[in-house]
Amino acid sequence: MSDAYFEFGTAADRWDRAQMFFEAKEYLTAARILEGLVEEDPELVSPRLLLARTYYHSARLGKAETELRAVLERDPVEHYARLMLGRTLERQGRGEEAAGHLRMAAAFAGDFDA
């Protein structure tokens, strides 16, 4: 696909297209679209979180971690980002570091038994 495809349309059009590719498990294509959206407006959490998810599902764990940390800088109580960061760290063999994030995610979600 040409680069024009990934840049075509409004931000809302590209957001919808990225979600469609994500749902179809076409993570690399979704990531290419989302990277442009994040670059255009780095403060928005939703595109950055979906970008992190595409990286996670395509096993690009270093990139997922970077995006998740950026989400948490903008929204420290985003429990799903905290959960994903914990899972990402676990997949990288960093269980001790992951444990704190997983506990915080559980607390933010109201699960105080974790």
Tab-separated table of N, CA, C and O in Angstrom:
chain	number	residue	atom	x	y	z
A	1	MET	N	0.829	-1.181	0.000
A	1	MET	CA	0.000	0.000	0.000
A	1	MET	C	0.874	1.245	0.000
A	1	MET	O	1.897	1.279	0.664
A	2	SER	N	0.436	2.245	-0.711
A	2	SER	CA	1.209	3.490	-0.736
A	2	SER	C	0.997	4.265	0.556
A	2	SER	O	0.000	4.073	1.261
A	3	ASP	N	1.928	5.151	0.839
A	3	ASP	CA	1.820	5.974	2.036
A	3	ASP	C	0.573	6.843	2.018
A	3	ASP	O	0.040	7.189	3.067
A	4	ALA	N	0.109	7.207	0.829
A	4	ALA	CA	-1.080	8.050	0.711
A	4	ALA	C	-2.284	7.384	1.388
A	4	ALA	O	-3.121	8.062	1.978
A	5	TYR	N	-2.363	6.077	1.321
A	5	TYR	CA	-3.485	5.366	1.943
A	5	TYR	C	-3.510	5.595	3.447
A	5	TYR	O	-4.561	5.764	4.040
A	6	PHE	N	-2.348	5.604	4.066
A	6	PHE	CA	-2.274	5.743	5.510
A	6	PHE	C	-2.535	7.169	5.964
A	6	PHE	O	-2.877	7.396	7.108
A	7	GLU	N	-2.369	8.124	5.055
A	7	GLU	CA	-2.539	9.534	5.387
A	7	GLU	C	-3.837	10.108	4.840
A	7	GLU	O	-4.151	11.267	5.098
A	8	PHE	N	-4.607	9.322	4.110
A	8	PHE	CA	-5.797	9.824	3.423
A	8	PHE	C	-6.938	10.063	4.407
A	8	PHE	O	-7.178	9.264	5.311
A	9	GLY	N	-7.652	11.158	4.211
A	9	GLY	CA	-8.863	11.441	4.974
A	9	GLY	C	-8.598	12.253	6.225
A	9	GLY	O	-7.463	12.597	6.555
A	10	THR	N	-9.682	12.540	6.907
A	10	THR	CA	-9.589	13.299	8.150
A	10	THR	C	-9.024	12.407	9.245
A	10	THR	O	-8.938	11.182	9.095
A	11	ALA	N	-8.698	13.028	10.352
A	11	ALA	CA	-8.219	12.252	11.500
A	11	ALA	C	-9.282	11.239	11.929
A	11	ALA	O	-8.948	10.094	12.259
A	12	ALA	N	-10.540	11.626	11.886
A	12	ALA	CA	-11.618	10.703	12.260
A	12	ALA	C	-11.696	9.523	11.289
A	12	ALA	O	-11.897	8.377	11.714
A	13	ASP	N	-11.520	9.792	9.990
A	13	ASP	CA	-11.513	8.714	8.986
A	13	ASP	C	-10.380	7.740	9.260
A	13	ASP	O	-10.564	6.527	9.221
A	14	ARG	N	-9.191	8.282	9.542
A	14	ARG	CA	-8.027	7.431	9.794
A	14	ARG	C	-8.187	6.653	11.094
A	14	ARG	O	-7.774	5.497	11.179
A	15	TRP	N	-8.786	7.276	12.109
A	15	TRP	CA	-9.055	6.589	13.376
A	15	TRP	C	-9.964	5.387	13.131
A	15	TRP	O	-9.701	4.285	13.600
A	16	ASP	N	-11.038	5.605	12.365
A	16	ASP	CA	-11.960	4.505	12.040
A	16	ASP	C	-11.254	3.407	11.263
A	16	ASP	O	-11.443	2.217	11.533
A	17	ARG	N	-10.423	3.797	10.309
A	17	ARG	CA	-9.685	2.826	9.498
A	17	ARG	C	-8.709	2.029	10.368
A	17	ARG	O	-8.598	0.804	10.244
A	18	ALA	N	-8.031	2.705	11.279
A	18	ALA	CA	-7.088	2.023	12.178
A	18	ALA	C	-7.818	1.022	13.063
A	18	ALA	O	-7.344	-0.102	13.258
A	19	GLN	N	-8.974	1.417	13.581
A	19	GLN	CA	-9.753	0.487	14.412
A	19	GLN	C	-10.199	-0.724	13.605
A	19	GLN	O	-10.181	-1.849	14.108
A	20	MET	N	-10.596	-0.490	12.357
A	20	MET	CA	-11.019	-1.598	11.496
A	20	MET	C	-9.863	-2.588	11.292
A	20	MET	O	-10.043	-3.799	11.425
A	21	PHE	N	-8.673	-2.071	11.005
A	21	PHE	CA	-7.523	-2.955	10.815
A	21	PHE	C	-7.152	-3.665	12.117
A	21	PHE	O	-6.783	-4.837	12.102
A	22	PHE	N	-7.251	-2.960	13.234
A	22	PHE	CA	-6.957	-3.596	14.522
A	22	PHE	C	-7.923	-4.760	14.769
A	22	PHE	O	-7.500	-5.850	15.143
A	23	GLU	N	-9.201	-4.514	14.561
A	23	GLU	CA	-10.209	-5.565	14.781
A	23	GLU	C	-10.010	-6.743	13.840
A	23	GLU	O	-10.325	-7.883	14.193
A	24	ALA	N	-9.460	-6.481	12.652
A	24	ALA	CA	-9.176	-7.546	11.688
A	24	ALA	C	-7.826	-8.214	11.972
A	24	ALA	O	-7.392	-9.078	11.209
A	25	LYS	N	-7.183	-7.811	13.052
A	25	LYS	CA	-5.872	-8.331	13.458
A	25	LYS	C	-4.774	-8.035	12.440
A	25	LYS	O	-3.801	-8.763	12.323
A	26	GLU	N	-4.949	-6.944	11.739
A	26	GLU	CA	-3.932	-6.444	10.813
A	26	GLU	C	-3.147	-5.367	11.560
A	26	GLU	O	-3.249	-4.169	11.289
A	27	TYR	N	-2.366	-5.815	12.526
A	27	TYR	CA	-1.743	-4.900	13.472
A	27	TYR	C	-0.699	-3.981	12.842
A	27	TYR	O	-0.590	-2.820	13.230
A	28	LEU	N	0.057	-4.475	11.901
A	28	LEU	CA	1.082	-3.632	11.276
A	28	LEU	C	0.446	-2.487	10.488
A	28	LEU	O	0.935	-1.350	10.526
A	29	THR	N	-0.641	-2.772	9.793
A	29	THR	CA	-1.336	-1.729	9.044
A	29	THR	C	-1.975	-0.729	10.000
A	29	THR	O	-1.876	0.483	9.800
A	30	ALA	N	-2.618	-1.226	11.046
A	30	ALA	CA	-3.212	-0.336	12.042
A	30	ALA	C	-2.148	0.561	12.651
A	30	ALA	O	-2.361	1.768	12.825
A	31	ALA	N	-0.989	-0.003	12.943
A	31	ALA	CA	0.087	0.782	13.552
A	31	ALA	C	0.547	1.901	12.620
A	31	ALA	O	0.788	3.018	13.075
A	32	ARG	N	0.650	1.623	11.349
A	32	ARG	CA	1.104	2.671	10.409
A	32	ARG	C	0.146	3.848	10.403
A	32	ARG	O	0.573	5.005	10.349
A	33	ILE	N	-1.135	3.570	10.471
A	33	ILE	CA	-2.131	4.647	10.494
A	33	ILE	C	-2.054	5.389	11.833
A	33	ILE	O	-2.040	6.624	11.882
A	34	LEU	N	-1.992	4.632	12.907
A	34	LEU	CA	-1.981	5.229	14.239
A	34	LEU	C	-0.720	6.042	14.504
A	34	LEU	O	-0.773	7.062	15.197
A	35	GLU	N	0.400	5.615	13.967
A	35	GLU	CA	1.635	6.379	14.145
A	35	GLU	C	1.474	7.800	13.621
A	35	GLU	O	1.928	8.761	14.243
A	36	GLY	N	0.796	7.934	12.486
A	36	GLY	CA	0.536	9.266	11.940
A	36	GLY	C	-0.382	10.080	12.829
A	36	GLY	O	-0.162	11.275	13.044
A	37	LEU	N	-1.411	9.440	13.359
A	37	LEU	CA	-2.340	10.143	14.249
A	37	LEU	C	-1.644	10.608	15.520
A	37	LEU	O	-1.859	11.727	15.983
A	38	VAL	N	-0.812	9.760	16.078
A	38	VAL	CA	-0.089	10.116	17.303
A	38	VAL	C	0.892	11.251	17.027
A	38	VAL	O	1.037	12.171	17.836
A	39	GLU	N	1.532	11.190	15.884
A	39	GLU	CA	2.475	12.253	15.527
A	39	GLU	C	1.757	13.597	15.387
A	39	GLU	O	2.266	14.630	15.802
A	40	GLU	N	0.543	13.572	14.817
A	40	GLU	CA	-0.223	14.803	14.621
A	40	GLU	C	-0.680	15.415	15.943
A	40	GLU	O	-0.706	16.635	16.081
A	41	ASP	N	-1.080	14.577	16.876
A	41	ASP	CA	-1.591	15.080	18.158
A	41	ASP	C	-1.102	14.174	19.283
A	41	ASP	O	-1.826	13.301	19.758
A	42	PRO	N	0.136	14.375	19.734
A	42	PRO	CA	0.749	13.468	20.708
A	42	PRO	C	0.084	13.451	22.080
A	42	PRO	O	0.296	12.532	22.855
A	43	GLU	N	-0.743	14.441	22.378
A	43	GLU	CA	-1.370	14.495	23.702
A	43	GLU	C	-2.633	13.637	23.799
A	43	GLU	O	-3.099	13.366	24.901
A	44	LEU	N	-3.187	13.215	22.673
A	44	LEU	CA	-4.388	12.366	22.714
A	44	LEU	C	-4.026	10.978	23.219
A	44	LEU	O	-3.087	10.352	22.735
A	45	VAL	N	-4.796	10.494	24.171
A	45	VAL	CA	-4.508	9.202	24.797
A	45	VAL	C	-5.045	8.030	23.967
A	45	VAL	O	-4.362	7.018	23.810
A	46	SER	N	-6.232	8.146	23.423
A	46	SER	CA	-6.865	7.002	22.739
A	46	SER	C	-6.046	6.450	21.570
A	46	SER	O	-5.830	5.236	21.508
A	47	PRO	N	-5.594	7.281	20.631
A	47	PRO	CA	-4.787	6.718	19.537
A	47	PRO	C	-3.480	6.107	20.038
A	47	PRO	O	-3.034	5.078	19.541
A	48	ARG	N	-2.891	6.729	21.042
A	48	ARG	CA	-1.626	6.219	21.586
A	48	ARG	C	-1.849	4.872	22.274
A	48	ARG	O	-1.036	3.954	22.148
A	49	LEU	N	-2.957	4.729	22.982
A	49	LEU	CA	-3.263	3.461	23.650
A	49	LEU	C	-3.535	2.361	22.619
A	49	LEU	O	-3.041	1.237	22.765
A	50	LEU	N	-4.272	2.681	21.565
A	50	LEU	CA	-4.516	1.671	20.531
A	50	LEU	C	-3.210	1.330	19.808
A	50	LEU	O	-2.980	0.167	19.468
A	51	LEU	N	-2.349	2.321	19.612
A	51	LEU	CA	-1.048	2.049	19.006
A	51	LEU	C	-0.246	1.093	19.893
A	51	LEU	O	0.358	0.131	19.397
A	52	ALA	N	-0.268	1.324	21.189
A	52	ALA	CA	0.424	0.418	22.116
A	52	ALA	C	-0.134	-0.991	22.004
A	52	ALA	O	0.614	-1.972	22.020
A	53	ARG	N	-1.447	-1.099	21.881
A	53	ARG	CA	-2.066	-2.425	21.742
A	53	ARG	C	-1.634	-3.102	20.446
A	53	ARG	O	-1.407	-4.312	20.420
A	54	THR	N	-1.511	-2.337	19.355
A	54	THR	CA	-1.066	-2.951	18.096
A	54	THR	C	0.360	-3.462	18.232
A	54	THR	O	0.687	-4.541	17.740
A	55	TYR	N	1.194	-2.681	18.913
A	55	TYR	CA	2.568	-3.119	19.124
A	55	TYR	C	2.607	-4.372	19.996
A	55	TYR	O	3.352	-5.308	19.727
A	56	TYR	N	1.811	-4.402	21.041
A	56	TYR	CA	1.762	-5.555	21.942
A	56	TYR	C	1.354	-6.814	21.170
A	56	TYR	O	1.999	-7.852	21.269
A	57	HIS	N	0.291	-6.699	20.385
A	57	HIS	CA	-0.216	-7.868	19.664
A	57	HIS	C	0.694	-8.304	18.520
A	57	HIS	O	0.620	-9.450	18.082
A	58	SER	N	1.553	-7.408	18.059
A	58	SER	CA	2.501	-7.794	17.013
A	58	SER	C	3.885	-8.063	17.602
A	58	SER	O	4.866	-8.140	16.871
A	59	ALA	N	3.926	-8.227	18.921
A	59	ALA	CA	5.148	-8.599	19.657
A	59	ALA	C	6.271	-7.576	19.514
A	59	ALA	O	7.442	-7.911	19.608
A	60	ARG	N	5.914	-6.323	19.316
A	60	ARG	CA	6.906	-5.246	19.322
A	60	ARG	C	6.842	-4.603	20.714
A	60	ARG	O	6.321	-3.517	20.905
A	61	LEU	N	7.354	-5.368	21.662
A	61	LEU	CA	7.138	-5.057	23.074
A	61	LEU	C	7.864	-3.795	23.527
A	61	LEU	O	7.349	-3.062	24.388
A	62	GLY	N	9.015	-3.518	23.003
A	62	GLY	CA	9.724	-2.292	23.355
A	62	GLY	C	8.930	-1.060	22.949
A	62	GLY	O	8.808	-0.095	23.718
A	63	LYS	N	8.369	-1.096	21.744
A	63	LYS	CA	7.545	0.019	21.275
A	63	LYS	C	6.257	0.112	22.095
A	63	LYS	O	5.799	1.207	22.414
A	64	ALA	N	5.675	-1.037	22.429
A	64	ALA	CA	4.462	-1.035	23.262
A	64	ALA	C	4.760	-0.379	24.608
A	64	ALA	O	3.998	0.472	25.083
A	65	GLU	N	5.861	-0.755	25.209
A	65	GLU	CA	6.236	-0.188	26.507
A	65	GLU	C	6.405	1.330	26.404
A	65	GLU	O	5.910	2.080	27.267
A	66	THR	N	7.071	1.796	25.370
A	66	THR	CA	7.282	3.235	25.191
A	66	THR	C	5.951	3.974	25.096
A	66	THR	O	5.749	5.007	25.751
A	67	GLU	N	5.035	3.450	24.299
A	67	GLU	CA	3.735	4.109	24.132
A	67	GLU	C	2.915	4.051	25.423
A	67	GLU	O	2.241	5.024	25.776
A	68	LEU	N	2.963	2.931	26.119
A	68	LEU	CA	2.199	2.809	27.365
A	68	LEU	C	2.722	3.775	28.421
A	68	LEU	O	1.944	4.400	29.153
A	69	ARG	N	4.017	3.928	28.488
A	69	ARG	CA	4.588	4.895	29.444
A	69	ARG	C	4.178	6.324	29.062
A	69	ARG	O	3.906	7.151	29.932
A	70	ALA	N	4.102	6.601	27.769
A	70	ALA	CA	3.650	7.925	27.319
A	70	ALA	C	2.183	8.150	27.686
A	70	ALA	O	1.800	9.253	28.087
A	71	VAL	N	1.358	7.116	27.562
A	71	VAL	CA	-0.046	7.223	27.972
A	71	VAL	C	-0.119	7.526	29.459
A	71	VAL	O	-0.858	8.417	29.896
A	72	LEU	N	0.660	6.805	30.248
A	72	LEU	CA	0.604	6.977	31.699
A	72	LEU	C	1.172	8.320	32.142
A	72	LEU	O	0.773	8.830	33.197
A	73	GLU	N	2.063	8.905	31.368
A	73	GLU	CA	2.519	10.272	31.668
A	73	GLU	C	1.362	11.248	31.538
A	73	GLU	O	1.259	12.199	32.305
A	74	ARG	N	0.490	11.006	30.571
A	74	ARG	CA	-0.632	11.897	30.310
A	74	ARG	C	-1.828	11.590	31.207
A	74	ARG	O	-2.596	12.481	31.531
A	75	ASP	N	-1.982	10.319	31.579
A	75	ASP	CA	-3.129	9.886	32.386
A	75	ASP	C	-2.670	8.776	33.332
A	75	ASP	O	-2.825	7.595	33.040
A	76	PRO	N	-2.108	9.142	34.487
A	76	PRO	CA	-1.503	8.158	35.398
A	76	PRO	C	-2.487	7.125	35.971
A	76	PRO	O	-2.050	6.088	36.449
A	77	VAL	N	-3.782	7.404	35.922
A	77	VAL	CA	-4.752	6.449	36.471
A	77	VAL	C	-5.492	5.685	35.371
A	77	VAL	O	-6.518	5.056	35.643
A	78	GLU	N	-4.968	5.688	34.158
A	78	GLU	CA	-5.551	4.907	33.057
A	78	GLU	C	-5.262	3.437	33.347
A	78	GLU	O	-4.172	2.938	33.079
A	79	HIS	N	-6.250	2.757	33.948
A	79	HIS	CA	-5.977	1.409	34.469
A	79	HIS	C	-5.669	0.399	33.371
A	79	HIS	O	-4.880	-0.510	33.574
A	80	TYR	N	-6.269	0.545	32.191
A	80	TYR	CA	-5.986	-0.418	31.129
A	80	TYR	C	-4.540	-0.272	30.639
A	80	TYR	O	-3.859	-1.274	30.385
A	81	ALA	N	-4.050	0.964	30.536
A	81	ALA	CA	-2.645	1.172	30.148
A	81	ALA	C	-1.723	0.590	31.204
A	81	ALA	O	-0.692	-0.012	30.886
A	82	ARG	N	-2.103	0.748	32.460
A	82	ARG	CA	-1.295	0.205	33.553
A	82	ARG	C	-1.275	-1.328	33.465
A	82	ARG	O	-0.225	-1.956	33.604
A	83	LEU	N	-2.436	-1.942	33.208
A	83	LEU	CA	-2.527	-3.397	33.049
A	83	LEU	C	-1.678	-3.860	31.864
A	83	LEU	O	-0.895	-4.811	31.972
A	84	MET	N	-1.816	-3.172	30.742
A	84	MET	CA	-1.040	-3.555	29.555
A	84	MET	C	0.455	-3.399	29.777
A	84	MET	O	1.235	-4.222	29.305
A	85	LEU	N	0.847	-2.355	30.496
A	85	LEU	CA	2.268	-2.183	30.777
A	85	LEU	C	2.767	-3.347	31.625
A	85	LEU	O	3.828	-3.910	31.349
A	86	GLY	N	1.980	-3.745	32.614
A	86	GLY	CA	2.353	-4.905	33.424
A	86	GLY	C	2.500	-6.163	32.581
A	86	GLY	O	3.474	-6.911	32.709
A	87	ARG	N	1.543	-6.402	31.704
A	87	ARG	CA	1.596	-7.589	30.839
A	87	ARG	C	2.770	-7.517	29.863
A	87	ARG	O	3.424	-8.526	29.578
A	88	THR	N	3.037	-6.323	29.352
A	88	THR	CA	4.161	-6.137	28.434
A	88	THR	C	5.478	-6.433	29.132
A	88	THR	O	6.346	-7.131	28.584
A	89	LEU	N	5.615	-5.930	30.341
A	89	LEU	CA	6.833	-6.191	31.110
A	89	LEU	C	6.966	-7.672	31.434
A	89	LEU	O	8.068	-8.230	31.373
A	90	GLU	N	5.850	-8.332	31.751
A	90	GLU	CA	5.887	-9.783	31.994
A	90	GLU	C	6.397	-10.522	30.767
A	90	GLU	O	7.229	-11.424	30.883
A	91	ARG	N	5.878	-10.165	29.591
A	91	ARG	CA	6.299	-10.836	28.358
A	91	ARG	C	7.779	-10.602	28.058
A	91	ARG	O	8.383	-11.383	27.337
A	92	GLN	N	8.341	-9.558	28.620
A	92	GLN	CA	9.758	-9.275	28.443
A	92	GLN	C	10.599	-9.918	29.543
A	92	GLN	O	11.808	-9.707	29.605
A	93	GLY	N	9.956	-10.689	30.424
A	93	GLY	CA	10.676	-11.352	31.501
A	93	GLY	C	11.025	-10.432	32.657
A	93	GLY	O	11.961	-10.704	33.400
A	94	ARG	N	10.268	-9.364	32.823
A	94	ARG	CA	10.529	-8.378	33.867
A	94	ARG	C	9.400	-8.417	34.898
A	94	ARG	O	8.724	-7.431	35.162
A	95	GLY	N	9.218	-9.598	35.491
A	95	GLY	CA	8.109	-9.857	36.394
A	95	GLY	C	8.056	-8.960	37.611
A	95	GLY	O	6.977	-8.534	38.027
A	96	GLU	N	9.210	-8.695	38.212
A	96	GLU	CA	9.224	-7.838	39.405
A	96	GLU	C	8.716	-6.444	39.082
A	96	GLU	O	7.916	-5.873	39.820
A	97	GLU	N	9.186	-5.901	37.993
A	97	GLU	CA	8.757	-4.569	37.576
A	97	GLU	C	7.276	-4.576	37.192
A	97	GLU	O	6.548	-3.626	37.458
A	98	ALA	N	6.833	-5.663	36.588
A	98	ALA	CA	5.436	-5.782	36.168
A	98	ALA	C	4.484	-5.834	37.360
A	98	ALA	O	3.374	-5.286	37.293
A	99	ALA	N	4.892	-6.464	38.433
A	99	ALA	CA	3.998	-6.698	39.572
A	99	ALA	C	3.392	-5.410	40.113
A	99	ALA	O	2.185	-5.350	40.401
A	100	GLY	N	4.177	-4.373	40.245
A	100	GLY	CA	3.664	-3.109	40.766
A	100	GLY	C	2.602	-2.510	39.861
A	100	GLY	O	1.576	-2.013	40.332
A	101	HIS	N	2.831	-2.567	38.565
A	101	HIS	CA	1.865	-2.027	37.612
A	101	HIS	C	0.573	-2.850	37.628
A	101	HIS	O	-0.523	-2.283	37.547
A	102	LEU	N	0.710	-4.150	37.745
A	102	LEU	CA	-0.477	-5.005	37.777
A	102	LEU	C	-1.289	-4.767	39.048
A	102	LEU	O	-2.532	-4.749	39.005
A	103	ARG	N	-0.611	-4.549	40.169
A	103	ARG	CA	-1.332	-4.241	41.415
A	103	ARG	C	-2.065	-2.909	41.305
A	103	ARG	O	-3.212	-2.780	41.728
A	104	MET	N	-1.401	-1.916	40.741
A	104	MET	CA	-2.050	-0.610	40.567
A	104	MET	C	-3.242	-0.712	39.619
A	104	MET	O	-4.291	-0.116	39.877
A	105	ALA	N	-3.101	-1.461	38.541
A	105	ALA	CA	-4.209	-1.635	37.593
A	105	ALA	C	-5.398	-2.270	38.284
A	105	ALA	O	-6.540	-1.842	38.090
A	106	ALA	N	-5.137	-3.274	39.101
A	106	ALA	CA	-6.222	-3.938	39.822
A	106	ALA	C	-6.896	-2.967	40.789
A	106	ALA	O	-8.124	-2.923	40.882
A	107	ALA	N	-6.108	-2.177	41.491
A	107	ALA	CA	-6.674	-1.211	42.437
A	107	ALA	C	-7.507	-0.162	41.704
A	107	ALA	O	-8.611	0.178	42.143
A	108	PHE	N	-6.997	0.342	40.575
A	108	PHE	CA	-7.749	1.330	39.804
A	108	PHE	C	-9.056	0.755	39.286
A	108	PHE	O	-10.038	1.469	39.125
A	109	ALA	N	-9.064	-0.550	39.012
A	109	ALA	CA	-10.271	-1.221	38.527
A	109	ALA	C	-11.204	-1.630	39.654
A	109	ALA	O	-12.273	-2.167	39.415
A	110	GLY	N	-10.776	-1.407	40.904
A	110	GLY	CA	-11.620	-1.748	42.054
A	110	GLY	C	-11.433	-3.139	42.558
A	110	GLY	O	-12.200	-3.624	43.395
A	111	ASP	N	-10.407	-3.844	42.093
A	111	ASP	CA	-10.123	-5.210	42.538
A	111	ASP	C	-9.023	-5.148	43.590
A	111	ASP	O	-7.848	-5.185	43.284
A	112	PHE	N	-9.424	-5.032	44.835
A	112	PHE	CA	-8.453	-4.847	45.917
A	112	PHE	C	-7.897	-6.151	46.468
A	112	PHE	O	-7.079	-6.144	47.367
A	113	ASP	N	-8.302	-7.284	45.892
A	113	ASP	CA	-7.795	-8.580	46.327
A	113	ASP	C	-6.530	-8.988	45.585
A	113	ASP	O	-5.895	-9.971	45.946
A	114	ALA	N	-6.185	-8.257	44.543
A	114	ALA	CA	-5.028	-8.649	43.712
A	114	ALA	C	-3.735	-8.322	44.393
A	114	ALA	O	-3.594	-7.563	45.268
